[in-house]
CSV table of C-alpha atoms and ligand atoms in Angstrom, one decimal:
chain,number,residue,atom,x,y,z
Q,179,MET,CA,-44.4,5.4,-15.8
Q,180,LYS,CA,-43.1,5.4,-12.2
Q,181,PHE,CA,-40.1,3.3,-11.2
Q,182,PHE,CA,-40.1,1.9,-7.6
Q,183,VAL,CA,-37.1,0.1,-6.3
Q,184,ASP,CA,-37.9,-3.3,-4.9
Q,185,SER,CA,-35.1,-3.4,-2.3
Q,186,ALA,CA,-34.0,-2.3,1.2
Q,187,ASP,CA,-30.4,-1.8,0.0
Q,188,ILE,CA,-29.6,1.8,1.0
Q,189,GLU,CA,-26.7,2.2,-1.3
Q,190,GLN,CA,-28.6,1.0,-4.4
Q,191,ILE,CA,-31.7,3.1,-3.5
Q,192,THR,CA,-29.5,6.2,-3.1
Q,193,ALA,CA,-27.7,5.6,-6.4
Q,194,LEU,CA,-31.0,5.2,-8.3
Q,195,ASN,CA,-32.6,8.1,-6.5
Q,196,ASP,CA,-29.7,10.4,-7.6
Q,197,LEU,CA,-30.5,9.4,-11.2
Q,198,GLY,CA,-34.2,10.2,-10.7
Q,199,LEU,CA,-35.0,6.6,-11.1
Q,200,ALA,CA,-36.5,5.9,-7.7
Q,201,ASP,CA,-40.0,7.3,-7.6
Q,202,GLY,CA,-40.7,5.1,-4.6
Q,203,VAL,CA,-39.5,1.9,-2.9
Q,204,THR,CA,-41.2,-1.4,-2.0
Q,205,THR,CA,-40.2,-3.8,0.7
Q,206,ASN,CA,-41.6,-7.0,2.0
Q,207,PRO,CA,-40.7,-9.3,4.9
Q,208,SER,CA,-38.3,-11.3,2.7
Q,209,ILE,CA,-36.5,-8.1,1.5
Q,210,ILE,CA,-36.2,-6.9,5.1
Q,211,ALA,CA,-34.8,-10.3,6.2
Q,212,LYS,CA,-32.3,-10.2,3.3
Q,213,SER,CA,-31.1,-6.7,4.5
Q,214,GLY,CA,-30.4,-8.1,8.0
Q,215,ARG,CA,-31.4,-4.6,9.3
Q,216,ASP,CA,-34.0,-3.5,11.8
Q,217,PHE,CA,-37.3,-3.1,10.0
Q,218,LYS,CA,-38.4,0.3,11.3
Q,219,GLN,CA,-34.9,1.7,11.1
Q,220,VAL,CA,-34.1,0.7,7.6
Q,221,VAL,CA,-37.6,1.9,6.4
Q,222,ALA,CA,-37.1,5.2,8.1
Q,223,GLU,CA,-33.7,5.6,6.3
Q,224,ILE,CA,-35.4,4.8,3.0
Q,225,CYS,CA,-38.2,7.3,3.6
Q,226,ALA,CA,-35.6,10.0,4.1
Q,227,ILE,CA,-33.9,9.2,0.8
Q,228,VAL,CA,-36.9,9.1,-1.6
Q,229,THR,CA,-39.8,11.5,-1.6
Q,230,GLY,CA,-42.3,9.0,-3.1
Q,231,PRO,CA,-44.2,6.2,-1.4
Q,232,VAL,CA,-42.2,3.6,0.6
Q,233,SER,CA,-44.2,0.3,1.1
Q,234,ALA,CA,-43.8,-1.3,4.5
Q,235,GLU,CA,-45.7,-4.6,4.9
Q,236,VAL,CA,-47.8,-5.6,7.9
Q,237,ILE,CA,-47.1,-9.0,9.6
Q,238,ALA,CA,-50.5,-9.6,11.3
Q,239,LEU,CA,-53.0,-11.9,9.5
Q,240,ASP,CA,-56.2,-10.5,11.1
Q,241,ALA,CA,-57.7,-7.1,10.1
Q,242,ASP,CA,-57.6,-5.5,13.5
Q,243,ASN,CA,-54.0,-6.1,14.0
Q,244,MET,CA,-53.2,-5.2,10.4
Q,245,ILE,CA,-54.8,-1.9,11.0
Q,246,ALA,CA,-52.9,-1.4,14.3
Q,247,GLU,CA,-49.6,-2.3,12.6
Q,248,GLY,CA,-50.4,-0.1,9.6
Q,249,ARG,CA,-51.0,2.9,11.9
Q,250,GLU,CA,-47.8,2.2,13.8
Q,251,LEU,CA,-45.8,1.9,10.5
Q,252,ARG,CA,-47.3,5.1,9.3
Q,253,LYS,CA,-45.7,6.9,12.3
Q,254,ILE,CA,-42.3,6.3,10.7
Q,255,ALA,CA,-42.7,8.9,8.0
Q,256,ASP,CA,-45.3,10.7,5.9
Q,257,ASN,CA,-44.4,8.8,2.8
Q,258,ILE,CA,-45.1,5.3,4.3
Q,259,CYS,CA,-47.5,3.3,2.2
Q,260,VAL,CA,-49.0,0.4,4.2
Q,261,LYS,CA,-48.6,-2.9,2.4
Q,262,LEU,CA,-51.3,-5.5,3.0
Q,263,PRO,CA,-51.8,-9.0,1.7
Q,264,LEU,CA,-54.7,-9.8,-0.6
Q,265,THR,CA,-56.9,-11.7,1.8
Q,266,MET,CA,-60.3,-10.8,3.1
Q,267,ASP,CA,-58.7,-9.5,6.3
Q,268,GLY,CA,-56.2,-7.5,4.2
Q,269,LEU,CA,-59.0,-6.0,2.2
Q,270,LYS,CA,-60.9,-5.1,5.3
Q,271,ALA,CA,-57.7,-3.4,6.7
Q,272,CYS,CA,-57.3,-1.7,3.3
Q,273,LYS,CA,-60.8,-0.3,3.4
Q,274,VAL,CA,-60.3,1.1,7.0
Q,275,LEU,CA,-56.8,2.5,6.5
Q,276,SER,CA,-57.7,4.0,3.1
Q,277,GLY,CA,-60.7,5.6,4.8
Q,278,MET,CA,-58.3,7.2,7.3
Q,279,GLY,CA,-56.3,8.7,4.4
Q,280,ILE,CA,-53.4,6.3,4.8
Q,281,PRO,CA,-52.0,5.1,1.4
Q,282,THR,CA,-52.2,1.3,0.9
Q,283,ASN,CA,-50.5,-1.2,-1.4
Q,284,VAL,CA,-52.4,-4.5,-1.7
Q,285,THR,CA,-49.9,-7.2,-2.4
Q,286,LEU,CA,-49.7,-10.8,-3.5
Q,287,CYS,CA,-52.2,-10.3,-6.3
Q,288,PHE,CA,-52.4,-13.1,-8.8
Q,289,SER,CA,-55.8,-12.6,-10.4
Q,290,ALA,CA,-57.9,-9.9,-12.0
Q,291,ASN,CA,-60.7,-10.5,-9.6
Q,292,GLN,CA,-58.4,-9.9,-6.6
Q,293,ALA,CA,-57.4,-6.6,-8.2
Q,294,LEU,CA,-61.0,-5.7,-8.7
Q,295,LEU,CA,-61.7,-6.2,-5.0
Q,296,ALA,CA,-58.6,-4.2,-4.0
Q,297,ALA,CA,-59.8,-1.3,-6.1
Q,298,LYS,CA,-63.3,-1.5,-4.6
Q,299,CYS,CA,-61.7,-1.4,-1.1
Q,300,GLY,CA,-59.9,1.8,-2.0
Q,301,ALA,CA,-56.3,0.5,-2.4
Q,302,SER,CA,-53.8,3.2,-3.6
Q,303,PHE,CA,-51.8,0.5,-5.4
Q,304,ILE,CA,-52.4,-3.1,-6.5
Q,305,SER,CA,-49.3,-5.3,-6.8
Q,306,PRO,CA,-49.7,-8.1,-9.3
Q,307,PHE,CA,-46.8,-10.5,-9.1
Q,308,ILE,CA,-45.9,-11.2,-12.8
Q,309,GLY,CA,-42.7,-13.2,-12.3
Q,310,ARG,CA,-44.2,-15.7,-9.9
Q,311,LEU,CA,-47.0,-16.3,-12.4
Q,312,ASP,CA,-44.5,-16.8,-15.2
Q,313,ASP,CA,-42.7,-19.3,-12.9
Q,314,ILE,CA,-45.8,-21.5,-12.9
Q,315,ASN,CA,-46.4,-21.1,-16.7
Q,316,ILE,CA,-49.2,-18.6,-16.3
Q,317,ASP,CA,-48.7,-15.4,-18.4
Q,318,GLY,CA,-48.1,-12.6,-15.8
Q,319,LEU,CA,-48.4,-9.9,-18.4
Q,320,GLU,CA,-51.8,-11.0,-19.4
Q,321,LEU,CA,-52.8,-10.2,-15.8
Q,322,ILE,CA,-51.5,-6.7,-16.2
Q,323,GLU,CA,-53.5,-6.3,-19.4
Q,324,ASP,CA,-56.7,-7.6,-17.8
Q,325,ILE,CA,-56.4,-5.3,-14.7
Q,326,ARG,CA,-55.7,-2.3,-17.0
Q,327,MET,CA,-58.8,-3.0,-18.9
Q,328,ILE,CA,-61.0,-3.5,-15.8
Q,329,TYR,CA,-59.7,-0.4,-14.0
Q,330,ASP,CA,-60.2,1.7,-17.2
Q,331,ASN,CA,-63.7,0.3,-17.8
Q,332,TYR,CA,-64.8,1.6,-14.5
Q,333,GLY,CA,-62.4,4.5,-13.8
Q,334,TYR,CA,-60.8,3.0,-10.7
Q,335,GLU,CA,-57.9,5.2,-9.6
Q,336,THR,CA,-56.0,2.4,-7.9
Q,337,GLU,CA,-52.5,2.3,-9.5
Q,338,ILE,CA,-51.2,-0.9,-11.1
Q,339,LEU,CA,-47.8,-1.5,-9.5
Q,340,ALA,CA,-46.3,-4.4,-11.5
Q,341,ALA,CA,-44.2,-6.5,-9.1
Q,342,SER,CA,-42.1,-9.6,-9.1
Q,343,ILE,CA,-40.2,-8.2,-12.1
Q,344,ARG,CA,-37.4,-10.5,-13.3
Q,345,ASN,CA,-36.0,-9.0,-16.5
Q,346,VAL,CA,-35.9,-5.9,-18.6
Q,347,ASN,CA,-38.5,-7.2,-21.0
Q,348,HIS,CA,-41.0,-7.4,-18.1
Q,349,ILE,CA,-40.5,-3.6,-17.7
Q,350,LYS,CA,-40.9,-2.8,-21.4
Q,351,ASP,CA,-44.0,-5.0,-21.7
Q,352,CYS,CA,-45.5,-3.4,-18.5
Q,353,ALA,CA,-44.9,0.0,-20.0
Q,354,LEU,CA,-46.6,-1.0,-23.3
Q,355,LEU,CA,-49.6,-2.4,-21.4
Q,356,GLY,CA,-50.0,0.8,-19.4
Q,357,ALA,CA,-49.0,-0.3,-15.9
Q,358,ASP,CA,-48.7,2.8,-13.8
Q,359,VAL,CA,-45.7,1.7,-11.8
Q,360,ILE,CA,-43.1,-1.1,-11.9
Q,361,THR,CA,-41.2,-2.2,-8.9
Q,362,SER,CA,-37.9,-3.8,-9.8
Q,363,PRO,CA,-34.7,-5.1,-8.3
Q,364,PRO,CA,-32.0,-2.4,-8.8
Q,365,ASP,CA,-29.9,-4.6,-11.2
Q,366,VAL,CA,-32.8,-5.0,-13.6
Q,367,ILE,CA,-33.3,-1.2,-13.8
Q,368,ARG,CA,-29.6,-0.8,-14.5
Q,369,LYS,CA,-29.7,-3.5,-17.2
Q,370,MET,CA,-32.2,-1.4,-19.1
Q,371,ALA,CA,-29.3,0.9,-20.2
Q,372,TYR,CA,-27.3,-1.9,-21.8
Q,373,HIS,CA,-27.2,-2.6,-25.5
Q,374,PRO,CA,-24.3,-4.4,-27.2
Q,375,LEU,CA,-24.6,-2.1,-30.2
Q,376,THR,CA,-24.3,1.0,-27.9
Q,377,ASP,CA,-21.0,-0.4,-26.5
Q,378,ALA,CA,-19.7,-1.4,-30.0
Q,379,GLY,CA,-20.7,2.0,-31.4
Q,380,LEU,CA,-19.0,3.9,-28.6
Q,381,ALA,CA,-15.8,1.9,-29.0
Q,382,SER,CA,-15.6,2.7,-32.6
Q,383,PHE,CA,-16.4,6.4,-32.1
Q,384,MET,CA,-13.6,6.5,-29.5
Q,385,LYS,CA,-11.1,4.8,-31.9
Q,386,ASP,CA,-11.9,7.3,-34.7
Q,387,TRP,CA,-11.8,10.3,-32.3
Q,388,LYS,CA,-8.3,9.3,-31.3
Q,389,LYS,CA,-7.2,9.7,-34.9
Q,390,THR,CA,-8.2,13.4,-34.9
Q,391,GLY,CA,-5.7,14.1,-32.1
Q,392,GLN,CA,-8.2,16.7,-30.7
Q,393,THR,CA,-9.5,17.3,-27.2
Q,394,ILE,CA,-12.7,19.0,-25.9
Q,395,LEU,CA,-11.4,20.2,-22.5
N,489,G3P,O1,-42.3,-6.7,-3.9
N,489,G3P,C1,-42.6,-8.0,-4.0
N,489,G3P,C2,-42.2,-8.7,-5.3
N,489,G3P,O2,-41.6,-7.8,-6.2
N,489,G3P,C3,-41.5,-10.0,-5.1
N,489,G3P,O3,-40.7,-10.4,-6.2
N,489,G3P,O4,-39.0,-11.8,-7.2
N,489,G3P,O5,-39.8,-12.3,-4.9
N,489,G3P,O6,-41.3,-12.7,-6.8
N,489,G3P,P1,-40.2,-11.9,-6.3
């Protein structure tokens, strides 16, 4: 399973990349606004840190301008993946950009039918937002399961990029359901390493080791 970092925080991305835990990065207009940075500049910096795809989202709402913006964003670096909203215009732009060999990430997916359309339009990635579905009492993981089955039924190569990850259980469940990628806030990825029994076990090992009076180095 690939781990993408859902952030524009250079420090966090660098730290996770150093651990081999940043197979890519996803951004969106809200993430860019939160960073307070210049869009193209921060995305260029991210592209220089990670070797995998870095999603940069278009702002236009019509297909022609989405295509123009996508081509412009793609000039930033070879690992730019153009992020497009799941609207009819977004799908049209996806079809055209994918046809040009430009990687695409179709975002704001909330149904299996939307995911089916994105695959048919050649999307490299589909981004189902599981946390936002959970927020309105619809099971986000069920959507991942449905998309996995549909894509496998027909051999679609579009990768399922589970987004809107809110907790470590989302990541485990996405892995169990066969999502190709998760994109997660950095702190959730870090929390995966935590277990109270690990901390307690380590404290007791250290206490016992002290009794031996030995050193390794
Ligand atoms: O990349 C977009 C997605 O992950 C947004 O997550 O938490 O704003 O629903 P969230």
